[in-house]
Coordinates of C-alpha atoms and ligand atoms in Angstrom, one line a residue:
M1 CA 28.7 -17.7 -46.1
I2 CA 29.2 -14.1 -45.1
G3 CA 25.5 -13.4 -45.7
M4 CA 24.6 -16.2 -43.3
F5 CA 27.0 -15.0 -40.7
N6 CA 25.5 -11.5 -40.9
R7 CA 22.0 -13.0 -40.6
L8 CA 23.1 -15.0 -37.5
L9 CA 24.8 -11.9 -36.1
G10 CA 21.6 -9.9 -36.7
Y11 CA 19.6 -12.6 -34.9
A12 CA 22.0 -12.6 -31.9
H13 CA 21.9 -8.9 -31.8
R14 CA 18.1 -8.8 -31.7
L15 CA 18.1 -11.3 -28.9
M16 CA 20.5 -9.2 -26.8
A17 CA 19.0 -5.8 -27.5
P18 CA 16.3 -4.7 -25.1
E19 CA 13.0 -4.6 -26.8
K20 CA 11.9 -1.2 -27.8
E21 CA 8.8 -0.4 -25.8
N22 CA 6.6 2.6 -25.5
C23 CA 6.2 4.4 -22.2
L24 CA 3.0 3.5 -20.5
T25 CA 2.2 7.0 -19.6
C26 CA 3.5 9.3 -22.4
G27 CA 3.6 6.7 -25.2
K28 CA 7.1 7.6 -26.4
T29 CA 9.8 5.1 -26.9
G30 CA 12.7 5.8 -24.6
S31 CA 15.0 4.3 -22.0
F32 CA 13.4 2.6 -19.0
T33 CA 14.4 2.1 -15.4
R34 CA 14.7 -1.2 -13.7
E35 CA 12.6 0.0 -10.8
L36 CA 9.6 1.0 -13.0
P37 CA 10.0 -1.1 -16.2
N38 CA 7.1 0.5 -18.1
V39 CA 7.8 4.2 -17.4
C40 CA 10.4 6.2 -19.3
H41 CA 13.1 8.2 -17.5
A42 CA 11.4 11.5 -18.3
C43 CA 8.1 10.5 -16.8
R44 CA 9.8 8.8 -13.8
S45 CA 11.6 12.0 -13.0
R46 CA 8.3 13.8 -12.6
I47 CA 6.9 11.4 -10.0
P48 CA 6.2 13.4 -6.8
W49 CA 7.8 10.9 -4.4
I50 CA 7.4 11.8 -0.7
A51 CA 11.0 11.6 0.2
N52 CA 10.9 13.7 3.4
V53 CA 8.0 12.9 5.7
R54 CA 6.9 16.0 7.6
C55 CA 4.1 14.6 9.5
L56 CA 5.3 11.4 11.3
R57 CA 1.8 10.3 11.9
C58 CA 0.1 10.4 8.5
G59 CA 3.1 10.6 6.3
R60 CA 2.4 13.9 4.6
G61 CA 5.3 15.6 2.9
I62 CA 4.0 19.0 4.1
G63 CA 3.2 20.4 7.5
C64 CA 0.0 18.9 8.8
P65 CA -2.7 20.5 10.8
D66 CA -4.8 17.3 10.8
C67 CA -2.5 15.4 13.1
S68 CA -1.9 18.1 15.7
R69 CA -5.3 17.7 17.1
V70 CA -5.8 16.4 20.7
D71 CA -7.9 13.4 19.5
L72 CA -4.8 11.7 18.2
D73 CA -5.0 9.0 20.8
E74 CA -8.3 7.9 19.4
R75 CA -6.6 6.7 16.3
S76 CA -6.4 3.0 15.9
F77 CA -3.4 2.9 13.6
V78 CA 0.2 3.7 14.4
L79 CA 1.1 5.6 11.3
N80 CA 0.6 6.0 7.5
R81 CA 3.2 6.3 4.8
S82 CA 2.5 7.0 1.2
A83 CA 4.6 6.7 -1.9
V84 CA 3.6 9.9 -3.6
T85 CA 1.7 13.2 -3.2
Y86 CA -1.6 13.1 -5.0
T87 CA -0.9 15.5 -7.9
E88 CA -2.9 16.0 -11.1
Q89 CA -0.5 13.6 -12.9
M90 CA -0.9 10.9 -10.1
R91 CA -4.6 11.3 -10.3
E92 CA -4.5 10.5 -13.9
W93 CA -2.3 7.4 -13.3
L94 CA -4.8 6.2 -10.6
A95 CA -7.8 6.8 -12.9
Q96 CA -6.1 4.7 -15.6
Y97 CA -5.6 1.9 -13.2
K98 CA -8.8 2.1 -11.2
Y99 CA -11.5 3.2 -13.6
R100 CA -10.2 2.5 -17.1
G101 CA -8.8 -1.0 -16.2
N102 CA -5.4 -0.2 -17.7
E103 CA -3.6 -3.2 -16.3
G104 CA -0.1 -2.0 -17.1
Y105 CA -0.4 0.5 -14.3
A106 CA -0.9 -2.2 -11.7
N107 CA 2.7 -3.2 -11.9
V108 CA 3.9 0.4 -11.8
L109 CA 1.8 1.2 -8.8
I110 CA 3.0 -1.9 -7.0
A111 CA 6.6 -1.1 -7.8
M112 CA 6.1 2.4 -6.3
L113 CA 4.6 0.8 -3.1
V114 CA 7.5 -1.5 -2.8
R115 CA 9.8 1.5 -2.8
A116 CA 7.6 3.2 -0.1
Y117 CA 7.6 0.0 2.0
A118 CA 11.4 -0.2 1.9
Q119 CA 11.6 3.5 3.0
L120 CA 9.1 2.7 5.9
H121 CA 11.2 -0.3 6.9
R122 CA 14.4 1.8 7.0
E123 CA 12.7 4.5 8.9
A124 CA 11.2 2.1 11.5
N125 CA 14.5 0.2 12.0
H126 CA 16.6 3.4 12.1
G127 CA 19.3 2.9 14.7
T128 CA 18.1 -0.6 15.5
R129 CA 21.0 -3.0 15.3
D130 CA 19.5 -5.7 17.6
Q131 CA 18.0 -8.4 15.4
H132 CA 15.4 -9.3 18.0
R133 CA 14.2 -5.7 18.2
Q134 CA 13.7 -5.2 14.5
W135 CA 10.4 -3.9 13.3
N136 CA 8.8 -6.3 11.0
I137 CA 5.4 -6.7 9.3
H138 CA 3.9 -10.1 9.9
A139 CA 1.1 -9.9 7.3
V140 CA -0.4 -7.6 4.6
T141 CA -4.1 -6.9 4.2
S142 CA -6.1 -4.3 2.3
V143 CA -9.1 -2.0 2.6
P144 CA -12.1 -3.8 1.1
V145 CA -14.6 -2.5 -1.4
S146 CA -18.4 -3.1 -1.2
D147 CA -19.9 -5.9 -3.3
E148 CA -21.6 -3.2 -5.4
R149 CA -18.3 -1.6 -6.3
L150 CA -16.7 -5.0 -6.9
R151 CA -19.3 -5.8 -9.4
E152 CA -18.9 -2.5 -11.1
R153 CA -15.2 -2.4 -11.3
G154 CA -14.4 -6.1 -11.5
F155 CA -11.6 -5.9 -9.0
N156 CA -10.5 -4.4 -5.7
Q157 CA -7.8 -1.9 -6.6
A158 CA -6.3 -2.0 -3.1
E159 CA -6.2 -5.8 -2.9
V160 CA -4.4 -6.1 -6.2
L161 CA -1.8 -3.6 -4.9
A162 CA -1.5 -5.4 -1.5
Q163 CA -1.1 -8.8 -3.1
G164 CA 1.5 -7.5 -5.4
L165 CA 3.5 -5.9 -2.6
A166 CA 3.2 -9.0 -0.4
A167 CA 4.5 -11.2 -3.1
R168 CA 7.4 -8.9 -3.8
M169 CA 8.2 -8.7 -0.1
Q170 CA 7.6 -12.4 0.6
L171 CA 5.0 -11.6 3.2
P172 CA 1.7 -13.4 3.6
Y173 CA -1.4 -11.6 2.2
V174 CA -4.5 -12.2 4.2
R175 CA -8.2 -11.2 3.7
L176 CA -9.6 -9.9 7.0
L177 CA -12.1 -7.2 6.3
V178 CA -15.4 -6.8 4.6
R179 CA -17.2 -3.5 3.6
N180 CA -20.8 -3.6 4.4
R181 CA -21.8 -0.6 2.3
H182 CA -20.3 2.0 0.1
T183 CA -19.7 5.5 1.4
D184 CA -19.7 8.8 -0.6
K185 CA -16.7 10.9 -1.1
Q186 CA -15.3 11.7 2.2
S187 CA -13.1 14.7 1.5
F188 CA -16.0 17.2 1.2
K189 CA -17.6 16.3 4.5
S190 CA -17.2 17.7 8.0
R191 CA -15.2 15.6 10.4
M192 CA -18.4 14.7 12.4
D193 CA -20.2 13.6 9.2
R194 CA -17.2 11.5 8.3
L195 CA -17.1 9.8 11.7
R196 CA -20.8 9.1 11.6
D197 CA -20.6 7.8 8.1
M198 CA -17.9 5.4 8.9
Q199 CA -19.7 3.7 11.7
N200 CA -20.3 0.0 10.9
V201 CA -19.0 0.4 7.4
F202 CA -16.4 -2.3 8.0
G203 CA -16.5 -5.7 9.6
V204 CA -14.3 -8.7 9.8
M205 CA -14.6 -11.8 7.7
P206 CA -15.8 -14.9 9.6
E207 CA -12.3 -16.5 9.0
A208 CA -10.4 -13.4 10.3
P209 CA -10.1 -14.5 14.0
G210 CA -8.7 -17.8 12.9
T211 CA -6.3 -16.2 10.4
L212 CA -5.0 -13.7 13.0
D213 CA -4.5 -16.5 15.5
Q214 CA -2.5 -18.5 12.9
I215 CA -0.3 -15.5 12.1
V216 CA 0.5 -15.0 15.8
R217 CA 1.4 -18.7 16.2
M218 CA 3.4 -19.1 13.0
R219 CA 5.0 -15.7 12.5
V220 CA 4.9 -13.6 15.7
K221 CA 5.6 -16.0 18.6
E222 CA 8.7 -17.5 17.0
S223 CA 10.3 -14.0 16.9
V224 CA 9.6 -13.3 20.6
D225 CA 12.5 -13.6 22.9
E226 CA 12.6 -13.7 26.7
R227 CA 12.7 -9.9 26.8
G228 CA 9.2 -9.3 25.9
Q229 CA 6.2 -9.5 23.6
T230 CA 6.2 -8.5 20.0
P231 CA 2.9 -7.1 18.8
L232 CA 1.2 -8.6 15.8
C233 CA 2.1 -6.0 13.1
L234 CA -0.3 -5.7 10.2
L235 CA 0.2 -3.6 7.1
L236 CA -3.0 -2.2 5.7
I237 CA -3.0 -1.1 2.1
D238 CA -5.1 1.3 0.2
D239 CA -4.7 3.3 -2.9
I240 CA -5.2 6.8 -1.4
Y241 CA -5.1 8.4 2.0
T242 CA -7.3 11.5 2.2
T243 CA -8.6 12.1 5.7
G244 CA -7.5 8.8 7.3
S245 CA -11.0 8.0 8.3
T246 CA -11.2 4.9 6.1
I247 CA -7.9 3.5 7.4
N248 CA -8.8 4.4 11.0
A249 CA -12.2 2.6 10.7
C250 CA -10.5 -0.5 9.3
A251 CA -7.9 -0.4 12.0
A252 CA -10.5 0.0 14.8
V253 CA -12.3 -3.1 13.6
L254 CA -9.1 -5.2 13.7
K255 CA -8.0 -3.8 17.0
R256 CA -11.2 -5.1 18.6
Y257 CA -9.7 -8.6 18.3
E258 CA -6.8 -8.0 20.6
V259 CA -8.7 -9.3 23.6
Q260 CA -10.0 -12.4 21.9
L261 CA -6.5 -13.0 20.4
G262 CA -4.8 -12.4 23.7
W263 CA -2.1 -10.6 21.8
P264 CA -1.5 -6.9 21.0
I265 CA -2.1 -5.8 17.4
E266 CA -0.4 -2.8 15.8
I267 CA -1.7 -1.6 12.4
Y268 CA 0.5 0.3 10.0
S269 CA -0.9 1.8 6.9
L270 CA 0.8 2.1 3.5
T271 CA -1.1 3.9 0.8
W272 CA 0.0 4.7 -2.8
A273 CA -0.9 8.4 -2.6
R274 CA -1.4 11.0 0.0
S275 CA -3.8 13.7 -1.0
Ligands
ZN301 ZN1 7.1 8.6 -20.5
ZN302 ZN1 -0.6 14.4 9.6

């Protein structure tokens, strides 16, 4: 009788106890946080979160010479925010996810983006008490990869992150952009070369104008009151922000539809890492 009771107790205990899991990044068993379920406390404490944005435009955690240029007004996006600084450790995490197909990292990276999105939302609505004046994203989209890259890699790393974030935030995810060709690494090029490279790299999908029109009708117009027009706010997702030329090229392509749409479009960018 006692033996059976102990067995039952043992069974109940196993049901209640959290499963011992190994940390995705260091492999040790340890205690885990609710926010990042696969990452142990020790590894989590080493994540280089960008807590204090120094450059309000591109979201850098350090002083930023890039954005103090006069050509700022040529930018087609409002701002970028990133979850983390692109350190050696973060480079390894991204490589695991992007090139080695380690699926466990997708959820971790998405959870990190969710945190950055919440921070952006707080920042954008800082001091806004008026419900009608609240800053809101109406739809999430992502930077596309070329067909060639898609075949190689089997997935679009930015789209997986964007879809995950959209699902967690209960926002619609929409496909809007196509990438006509692949570009080489941008960070080693001069600014002029980058700009030249980016010309006609991105285009819109044939369905994009219809999709944008639908979002405006379903999600934007309903939130507009008599005091004015709310722009269509799109959140553009990518894994990494380096020079901003990719985000800017995508945003420029989308902005061209303002006239056809008869509605202003604002593009905000959220990237997992800021290099
Ligand atoms: Zn760990
Ligand atoms: Zn900047």
